[in-house]
């Protein structure tokens, strides 16, 4: 019995590590029929990735795709129900409503893990009159975010900017939405027509200097402040740049974003930073949870997209995640921060590959490398610099 349980646990862990080699999708995968160790979400992605994959495939001497249809893997088991779900560690102990009234904690920093409803015990607004949290960016970064990220890989900060500032950002986003400039969200390595089956959000990229985006620019500067104070202490990363801000809207028609990884192929993104803008959001009514499946753990973390909430997590394969169907308009702003070495290698790989083939990188690749790239993180004296589900 013990051996059977160990085999099952090993099988579950292996299943958690299965990703499409091209886009990072984790559902309805196909297994390479030759090496049986690589996975793809479609035949099209297998074909697109073959030139690279054949170098490591067990039968690489045959420089063509296998004629046999790839074997479809069994779907991953459904996540455990909240009632039977074992809660992973959080960065803040649960406290009773009575304790909360007498305590003076920093901004609420727990993730809403499956079965965890500590946030519903009562309000925890630590914003000062000027809209800033009671903890300075440096203190918040060094005393909470750094140890939390290094231990758990996920970090949640509530009441990040205060209600007044949050409402100003929300007004900017709603005005942007009304302009009709939002387009269907794209996948980092995807050009097929199946995108809508994977993600249902509408997005636009914001540099921060656009007219009517002053509050979004302020948010980006505060994110930069936090990362600047964290830099050199987050894992082994040296963060020297970020993307533009991706403003995303799920229209509330039951669309979401299937389980995926932000950076499955080493494109340079190391930290995903998301700010939520949804007033009076209740997941039981509106859905829209961001569910994270930390690698190697049986537990998952559910984060409600609550107003003025900031979420940070590692962007790579350690944190597969999904956006569950949303049944009300759901807004979020995402910025990705780059590790200097990995980003440089990614750009060199794309450009070198294009040179060897004698072709210019596709417009899609150019967009991923440059249009969303915001350059260096500005110093505290400089304005924010310009810069894929949330």
Short mmCIF file of C-alpha atoms in Angstrom, two decimals:
data_model
loop_
_atom_site.label_atom_id
_atom_site.label_comp_id
_atom_site.label_asym_id
_atom_site.label_seq_id
_atom_site.Cartn_x
_atom_site.Cartn_y
_atom_site.Cartn_z
CA UNK A 1 0.00 0.00 0.00
CA UNK A 2 2.82 2.39 0.89
CA UNK A 3 4.57 1.68 -2.39
CA UNK A 4 1.35 2.29 -4.31
CA UNK A 5 0.86 5.62 -2.55
CA UNK A 6 4.44 6.66 -3.30
CA UNK A 7 4.00 5.73 -6.96
CA UNK A 8 0.77 7.74 -7.10
CA UNK A 9 2.44 10.77 -5.49
CA UNK A 10 5.33 10.52 -7.95
CA UNK A 11 2.87 10.28 -10.84
CA UNK A 12 1.00 13.35 -9.58
CA UNK A 13 4.24 15.34 -9.34
CA UNK A 14 5.23 14.30 -12.86
CA UNK A 15 1.82 15.34 -14.16
CA UNK A 16 2.20 18.74 -12.50
CA UNK A 17 5.40 19.27 -14.51
CA UNK A 18 3.86 18.65 -17.93
CA UNK A 19 3.71 21.74 -20.11
CA UNK A 20 3.39 22.51 -23.80
CA UNK A 21 7.02 23.00 -24.83
CA UNK A 22 6.02 25.96 -27.00
CA UNK A 23 3.41 27.98 -25.09
CA UNK A 24 3.35 26.55 -21.55
CA UNK A 25 -0.29 25.43 -21.59
CA UNK A 26 -0.94 22.58 -19.17
CA UNK A 27 -4.29 21.08 -20.22
CA UNK A 28 -5.31 18.53 -22.88
CA UNK A 29 -1.69 17.79 -23.73
CA UNK A 30 -0.30 15.52 -26.42
CA UNK A 31 2.82 13.43 -25.78
CA UNK A 32 5.57 13.12 -28.37
CA UNK A 33 5.18 9.63 -29.82
CA UNK A 34 8.93 9.14 -30.21
CA UNK A 35 10.64 10.29 -27.00
CA UNK A 36 7.43 10.18 -24.90
CA UNK A 37 8.87 12.83 -22.60
CA UNK A 38 7.82 16.12 -24.21
CA UNK A 39 4.31 17.51 -24.44
CA UNK A 40 2.33 19.83 -26.70
CA UNK A 41 -1.14 21.35 -26.58
CA UNK A 42 -1.70 20.73 -30.31
CA UNK A 43 -0.16 19.14 -33.40
CA UNK A 44 0.50 22.63 -34.71
CA UNK A 45 2.69 23.49 -31.71
CA UNK A 46 4.51 20.17 -32.03
CA UNK A 47 5.31 20.98 -35.65
CA UNK A 48 6.43 24.51 -34.81
CA UNK A 49 8.77 23.22 -32.10
CA UNK A 50 10.12 20.20 -34.03
CA UNK A 51 13.34 21.80 -35.31
CA UNK A 52 14.41 22.43 -31.73
CA UNK A 53 12.89 19.30 -30.22
CA UNK A 54 14.44 16.90 -32.73
CA UNK A 55 17.87 17.72 -31.26
CA UNK A 56 16.93 16.02 -28.02
CA UNK A 57 14.30 13.54 -29.22
CA UNK A 58 15.40 9.92 -28.85
CA UNK A 59 15.03 9.42 -32.61
CA UNK A 60 16.59 12.70 -33.74
CA UNK A 61 18.30 11.00 -36.64
CA UNK A 62 14.99 11.13 -38.49
CA UNK A 63 14.70 14.84 -39.24
CA UNK A 64 10.98 14.82 -39.77
CA UNK A 65 7.87 14.70 -37.63
CA UNK A 66 6.64 11.27 -36.63
CA UNK A 67 3.80 10.09 -38.80
CA UNK A 68 1.92 8.58 -35.92
CA UNK A 69 -0.46 10.79 -34.00
CA UNK A 70 0.95 11.84 -30.64
CA UNK A 71 -0.49 10.01 -27.71
CA UNK A 72 -2.95 12.08 -25.67
CA UNK A 73 -2.18 12.07 -21.98
CA UNK A 74 -4.77 11.53 -19.32
CA UNK A 75 -6.23 14.81 -18.08
CA UNK A 76 -4.87 16.00 -14.74
CA UNK A 77 -6.99 15.07 -11.74
CA UNK A 78 -9.45 17.73 -10.61
CA UNK A 79 -8.17 19.93 -7.78
CA UNK A 80 -9.26 18.83 -4.32
CA UNK A 81 -12.36 20.44 -2.94
CA UNK A 82 -11.93 23.20 -0.43
CA UNK A 83 -13.42 21.05 2.29
CA UNK A 84 -10.77 18.35 1.95
CA UNK A 85 -7.97 20.61 0.83
CA UNK A 86 -4.87 20.86 3.00
CA UNK A 87 -3.93 24.49 3.34
CA UNK A 88 -0.34 25.43 2.53
CA UNK A 89 1.66 27.77 4.68
CA UNK A 90 0.80 31.44 4.54
CA UNK A 91 2.88 34.47 5.32
CA UNK A 92 0.60 35.61 8.09
CA UNK A 93 -1.03 33.64 10.85
CA UNK A 94 -4.81 33.67 11.09
CA UNK A 95 -6.13 35.93 13.81
CA UNK A 96 -9.57 36.25 15.28
CA UNK A 97 -11.73 39.37 14.72
CA UNK A 98 -11.05 40.35 18.34
CA UNK A 99 -7.29 40.14 17.81
CA UNK A 100 -7.58 42.06 14.55
CA UNK A 101 -9.28 44.95 16.31
CA UNK A 102 -6.42 45.38 18.76
CA UNK A 103 -3.55 44.54 16.44
CA UNK A 104 -1.69 47.00 14.21
CA UNK A 105 -0.35 44.80 11.39
CA UNK A 106 1.25 45.95 8.13
CA UNK A 107 -0.99 45.83 5.02
CA UNK A 108 -2.82 42.51 4.87
CA UNK A 109 -0.37 40.11 3.27
CA UNK A 110 -1.96 36.68 3.27
CA UNK A 111 -2.87 34.75 0.17
CA UNK A 112 -6.44 33.49 0.17
CA UNK A 113 -5.62 29.84 0.14
CA UNK A 114 -8.23 27.20 -0.46
CA UNK A 115 -10.19 26.91 2.75
CA UNK A 116 -8.73 30.17 4.10
CA UNK A 117 -11.25 32.91 4.73
CA UNK A 118 -9.28 35.01 7.17
CA UNK A 119 -9.82 38.06 4.98
CA UNK A 120 -13.54 37.87 5.68
CA UNK A 121 -13.04 38.34 9.41
CA UNK A 122 -13.25 42.08 8.98
CA UNK A 123 -11.66 45.12 7.36
CA UNK A 124 -7.92 45.57 7.60
CA UNK A 125 -7.41 49.02 6.12
CA UNK A 126 -4.03 50.35 7.13
CA UNK A 127 -3.96 53.18 4.59
CA UNK A 128 -2.97 56.62 5.84
CA UNK A 129 -4.85 59.76 4.74
CA UNK A 130 -2.46 60.37 1.84
CA UNK A 131 -3.37 57.03 0.33
CA UNK A 132 -0.14 55.25 1.19
CA UNK A 133 0.06 52.10 3.27
CA UNK A 134 1.33 52.54 6.81
CA UNK A 135 4.53 50.64 5.93
CA UNK A 136 7.15 52.45 3.85
CA UNK A 137 8.02 50.80 0.50
CA UNK A 138 11.46 49.90 1.83
CA UNK A 139 10.10 48.29 5.00
CA UNK A 140 7.35 46.47 3.11
CA UNK A 141 9.90 45.19 0.59
CA UNK A 142 12.67 44.08 2.93
CA UNK A 143 10.65 42.87 5.93
CA UNK A 144 7.77 41.20 4.15
CA UNK A 145 7.99 40.75 0.39
CA UNK A 146 11.58 39.46 0.22
CA UNK A 147 11.23 36.76 2.90
CA UNK A 148 7.75 35.79 1.70
CA UNK A 149 8.80 35.43 -1.94
CA UNK A 150 11.96 33.52 -1.08
CA UNK A 151 10.03 31.11 1.14
CA UNK A 152 6.74 30.68 -0.72
CA UNK A 153 7.22 32.16 -4.19
CA UNK A 154 3.89 33.99 -3.81
CA UNK A 155 3.16 37.22 -1.95
CA UNK A 156 -0.06 39.22 -1.47
CA UNK A 157 -0.29 42.79 -0.20
CA UNK A 158 -3.73 44.28 0.49
CA UNK A 159 -4.58 47.99 0.72
CA UNK A 160 -1.48 48.70 -1.32
CA UNK A 161 -2.16 52.30 -2.31
CA UNK A 162 -5.33 53.18 -0.43
CA UNK A 163 -8.91 53.60 -1.61
CA UNK A 164 -8.57 57.10 -3.08
CA UNK A 165 -5.56 56.25 -5.25
CA UNK A 166 -7.07 52.91 -6.24
CA UNK A 167 -10.24 54.63 -7.45
CA UNK A 168 -8.15 57.04 -9.51
CA UNK A 169 -6.41 54.12 -11.21
CA UNK A 170 -9.75 52.43 -11.80
CA UNK A 171 -11.08 55.60 -13.45
CA UNK A 172 -8.05 55.61 -15.79
CA UNK A 173 -8.67 51.97 -16.71
CA UNK A 174 -12.41 52.41 -17.32
CA UNK A 175 -11.72 55.41 -19.54
CA UNK A 176 -9.20 53.35 -21.51
CA UNK A 177 -11.72 50.55 -21.88
CA UNK A 178 -14.27 52.93 -23.34
CA UNK A 179 -11.85 53.99 -26.08
CA UNK A 180 -12.13 50.54 -27.68
CA UNK A 181 -8.35 50.11 -27.82
CA UNK A 182 -8.40 46.81 -25.94
CA UNK A 183 -7.64 43.77 -28.12
CA UNK A 184 -7.88 40.02 -27.56
CA UNK A 185 -5.11 38.73 -25.29
CA UNK A 186 -2.35 36.87 -27.13
CA UNK A 187 -0.07 34.03 -26.12
CA UNK A 188 3.70 34.47 -25.97
CA UNK A 189 4.37 31.75 -28.56
CA UNK A 190 1.00 31.39 -30.20
CA UNK A 191 -0.23 32.41 -33.64
CA UNK A 192 -3.12 29.99 -34.17
CA UNK A 193 -6.83 30.77 -34.05
CA UNK A 194 -7.33 28.85 -30.81
CA UNK A 195 -6.28 31.72 -28.53
CA UNK A 196 -9.84 32.45 -27.38
CA UNK A 197 -10.15 28.88 -26.15
CA UNK A 198 -7.16 29.50 -23.87
CA UNK A 199 -7.66 33.07 -22.63
CA UNK A 200 -10.71 35.31 -22.80
CA UNK A 201 -9.37 38.67 -21.69
CA UNK A 202 -9.07 41.94 -23.58
CA UNK A 203 -5.80 43.82 -23.09
CA UNK A 204 -3.88 46.98 -23.90
CA UNK A 205 -0.26 47.90 -23.15
CA UNK A 206 0.45 51.17 -21.32
CA UNK A 207 3.80 52.95 -21.14
CA UNK A 208 2.61 55.36 -18.45
CA UNK A 209 3.07 58.61 -20.33
CA UNK A 210 -0.17 58.42 -22.29
CA UNK A 211 -2.79 61.11 -21.70
CA UNK A 212 -5.33 60.01 -19.14
CA UNK A 213 -3.03 57.38 -17.63
CA UNK A 214 -1.43 59.47 -14.90
CA UNK A 215 -2.71 57.25 -12.09
CA UNK A 216 -1.58 54.09 -13.88
CA UNK A 217 1.84 55.71 -14.19
CA UNK A 218 1.83 56.36 -10.44
CA UNK A 219 1.02 52.67 -9.79
CA UNK A 220 3.92 51.61 -12.01
CA UNK A 221 6.28 53.91 -10.11
CA UNK A 222 5.19 52.40 -6.78
CA UNK A 223 5.71 48.88 -8.14
CA UNK A 224 9.17 49.96 -9.29
CA UNK A 225 9.91 51.32 -5.81
CA UNK A 226 9.13 47.95 -4.23
CA UNK A 227 11.19 45.96 -6.71
CA UNK A 228 14.09 48.39 -6.39
CA UNK A 229 14.17 47.85 -2.62
CA UNK A 230 13.91 44.08 -3.16
CA UNK A 231 16.58 43.91 -5.85
CA UNK A 232 19.50 41.65 -5.12
CA UNK A 233 17.48 39.81 -2.48
CA UNK A 234 14.88 38.01 -4.61
CA UNK A 235 16.33 34.60 -5.34
CA UNK A 236 19.45 34.89 -7.48
CA UNK A 237 17.96 37.50 -9.79
CA UNK A 238 19.41 40.83 -10.82
CA UNK A 239 16.40 42.82 -11.97
CA UNK A 240 17.20 45.64 -14.36
CA UNK A 241 14.04 46.16 -16.40
CA UNK A 242 10.37 45.47 -16.84
CA UNK A 243 7.58 45.36 -19.36
CA UNK A 244 5.03 48.04 -19.99
CA UNK A 245 1.87 47.63 -17.94
CA UNK A 246 -0.64 45.18 -19.38
CA UNK A 247 -4.15 46.39 -18.56
CA UNK A 248 -6.54 43.46 -18.80
CA UNK A 249 -10.30 43.15 -18.71
CA UNK A 250 -12.33 39.96 -18.52
CA UNK A 251 -15.76 41.06 -19.79
CA UNK A 252 -17.76 38.99 -17.31
CA UNK A 253 -19.24 36.50 -19.77
CA UNK A 254 -17.74 33.44 -18.12
CA UNK A 255 -14.34 33.65 -19.80
CA UNK A 256 -11.07 32.96 -18.01
CA UNK A 257 -7.52 31.81 -18.77
CA UNK A 258 -6.64 28.11 -18.67
CA UNK A 259 -3.80 26.77 -16.58
CA UNK A 260 -0.50 28.08 -17.93
CA UNK A 261 2.95 29.38 -17.06
CA UNK A 262 3.88 33.02 -17.75
CA UNK A 263 7.49 32.26 -18.71
CA UNK A 264 7.93 28.60 -19.68
CA UNK A 265 10.86 29.14 -22.06
CA UNK A 266 13.28 31.56 -20.38
CA UNK A 267 12.20 34.86 -21.96
CA UNK A 268 13.65 36.86 -19.06
CA UNK A 269 10.59 37.49 -16.91
CA UNK A 270 11.25 36.50 -13.31
CA UNK A 271 8.59 38.27 -11.20
CA UNK A 272 4.92 38.73 -12.10
CA UNK A 273 3.36 41.73 -10.37
CA UNK A 274 -0.46 42.15 -10.58
CA UNK A 275 -2.66 44.94 -9.20
CA UNK A 276 -6.41 44.32 -8.93
CA UNK A 277 -9.16 46.92 -9.28
CA UNK A 278 -12.44 45.17 -8.52
CA UNK A 279 -14.65 46.82 -5.90
CA UNK A 280 -16.78 44.61 -3.67
CA UNK A 281 -15.61 41.47 -5.45
CA UNK A 282 -16.91 38.17 -4.07
CA UNK A 283 -15.54 35.06 -5.73
CA UNK A 284 -18.53 32.96 -4.62
CA UNK A 285 -20.73 35.23 -6.75
CA UNK A 286 -18.47 36.51 -9.53
CA UNK A 287 -15.82 33.77 -9.81
CA UNK A 288 -12.62 35.08 -11.38
CA UNK A 289 -10.20 33.57 -8.85
CA UNK A 290 -6.53 33.38 -9.76
CA UNK A 291 -5.59 29.84 -8.72
CA UNK A 292 -1.86 29.10 -8.41
CA UNK A 293 -0.47 25.54 -8.31
CA UNK A 294 3.00 25.87 -6.74
CA UNK A 295 5.34 23.28 -8.24
CA UNK A 296 5.94 20.22 -6.11
CA UNK A 297 3.13 20.99 -3.65
CA UNK A 298 -0.21 19.29 -3.33
CA UNK A 299 -1.86 22.54 -2.21
CA UNK A 300 -3.04 25.38 -4.39
CA UNK A 301 -3.51 29.06 -3.56
CA UNK A 302 -6.66 30.99 -4.48
CA UNK A 303 -6.32 34.75 -4.81
CA UNK A 304 -9.45 36.86 -5.17
CA UNK A 305 -8.99 39.84 -7.51
CA UNK A 306 -9.94 42.32 -4.79
CA UNK A 307 -9.69 46.08 -5.10
CA UNK A 308 -6.28 47.61 -4.20
CA UNK A 309 -4.65 44.18 -3.86
CA UNK A 310 -1.10 43.60 -5.11
CA UNK A 311 0.09 40.08 -5.97
CA UNK A 312 3.66 38.99 -6.73
CA UNK A 313 4.90 35.53 -7.74
CA UNK A 314 7.74 33.87 -9.65
CA UNK A 315 6.98 33.98 -13.38
CA UNK A 316 8.57 30.66 -14.35
CA UNK A 317 7.42 27.05 -14.12
CA UNK A 318 7.33 27.12 -10.34
CA UNK A 319 3.90 28.81 -10.48
CA UNK A 320 1.46 27.40 -13.01
CA UNK A 321 -1.82 29.29 -12.63
CA UNK A 322 -5.24 29.87 -14.12
CA UNK A 323 -7.92 32.55 -14.09
CA UNK A 324 -11.24 30.90 -13.36
CA UNK A 325 -14.34 32.04 -15.30
CA UNK A 326 -15.42 35.55 -14.32
CA UNK A 327 -19.09 36.56 -14.29
CA UNK A 328 -18.60 40.29 -13.77
CA UNK A 329 -16.22 42.77 -15.41
CA UNK A 330 -12.80 42.04 -13.94
CA UNK A 331 -9.87 44.48 -14.21
CA UNK A 332 -6.19 43.91 -13.46
CA UNK A 333 -2.87 45.57 -14.31
CA UNK A 334 0.19 43.34 -14.73
CA UNK A 335 3.88 44.23 -14.95
CA UNK A 336 6.64 41.65 -15.42
CA UNK A 337 10.17 42.30 -14.17
CA UNK A 338 13.21 41.00 -16.06
CA UNK A 339 16.29 39.21 -14.82
CA UNK A 340 19.19 40.89 -16.63
CA UNK A 341 21.08 37.76 -17.69
CA UNK A 342 18.08 35.71 -18.77
CA UNK A 343 16.59 38.61 -20.77
CA UNK A 344 19.89 39.19 -22.59
CA UNK A 345 20.14 35.49 -23.45
CA UNK A 346 16.55 35.45 -24.70
CA UNK A 347 17.10 38.39 -27.04
CA UNK A 348 20.33 36.89 -28.34
CA UNK A 349 18.64 33.54 -28.94
CA UNK A 350 15.83 35.07 -30.98
CA UNK A 351 18.11 37.33 -33.02
CA UNK A 352 20.76 34.64 -33.59
CA UNK A 353 18.12 32.15 -34.62
CA UNK A 354 16.67 34.60 -37.10
CA UNK A 355 20.13 35.32 -38.51
CA UNK A 356 20.92 31.64 -39.04
CA UNK A 357 17.66 31.19 -40.95
CA UNK A 358 18.29 34.35 -42.93
CA UNK A 359 14.93 35.81 -42.04
CA UNK A 360 13.77 38.73 -39.99
CA UNK A 361 12.08 37.79 -36.67
CA UNK A 362 8.33 37.61 -37.06
CA UNK A 363 6.18 40.57 -36.08
CA UNK A 364 4.91 38.45 -33.19
CA UNK A 365 8.44 37.87 -31.90
CA UNK A 366 9.35 41.53 -32.37
CA UNK A 367 6.29 42.49 -30.35
CA UNK A 368 7.24 40.15 -27.51
CA UNK A 369 10.84 41.38 -27.47
CA UNK A 370 10.36 45.09 -27.92
CA UNK A 371 6.82 46.48 -27.83
CA UNK A 372 6.18 45.21 -24.32
CA UNK A 373 9.70 45.94 -23.10
CA UNK A 374 9.87 48.93 -20.78
CA UNK A 375 13.64 49.10 -20.44
CA UNK A 376 15.43 49.82 -17.19
CA UNK A 377 13.66 50.40 -13.89
CA UNK A 378 13.94 54.16 -13.29
CA UNK A 379 15.65 55.50 -10.22
CA UNK A 380 13.47 56.95 -7.50
CA UNK A 381 14.17 60.45 -8.86
CA UNK A 382 13.13 59.55 -12.41
CA UNK A 383 9.62 59.16 -13.85
CA UNK A 384 8.53 55.59 -14.64
CA UNK A 385 10.07 54.12 -17.79
CA UNK A 386 8.11 52.68 -20.69
CA UNK A 387 8.22 49.13 -20.85
CA UNK A 388 1.49 38.24 -21.41
CA UNK A 389 -3.10 36.24 -17.41
CA UNK A 390 -3.70 38.04 -14.37
#
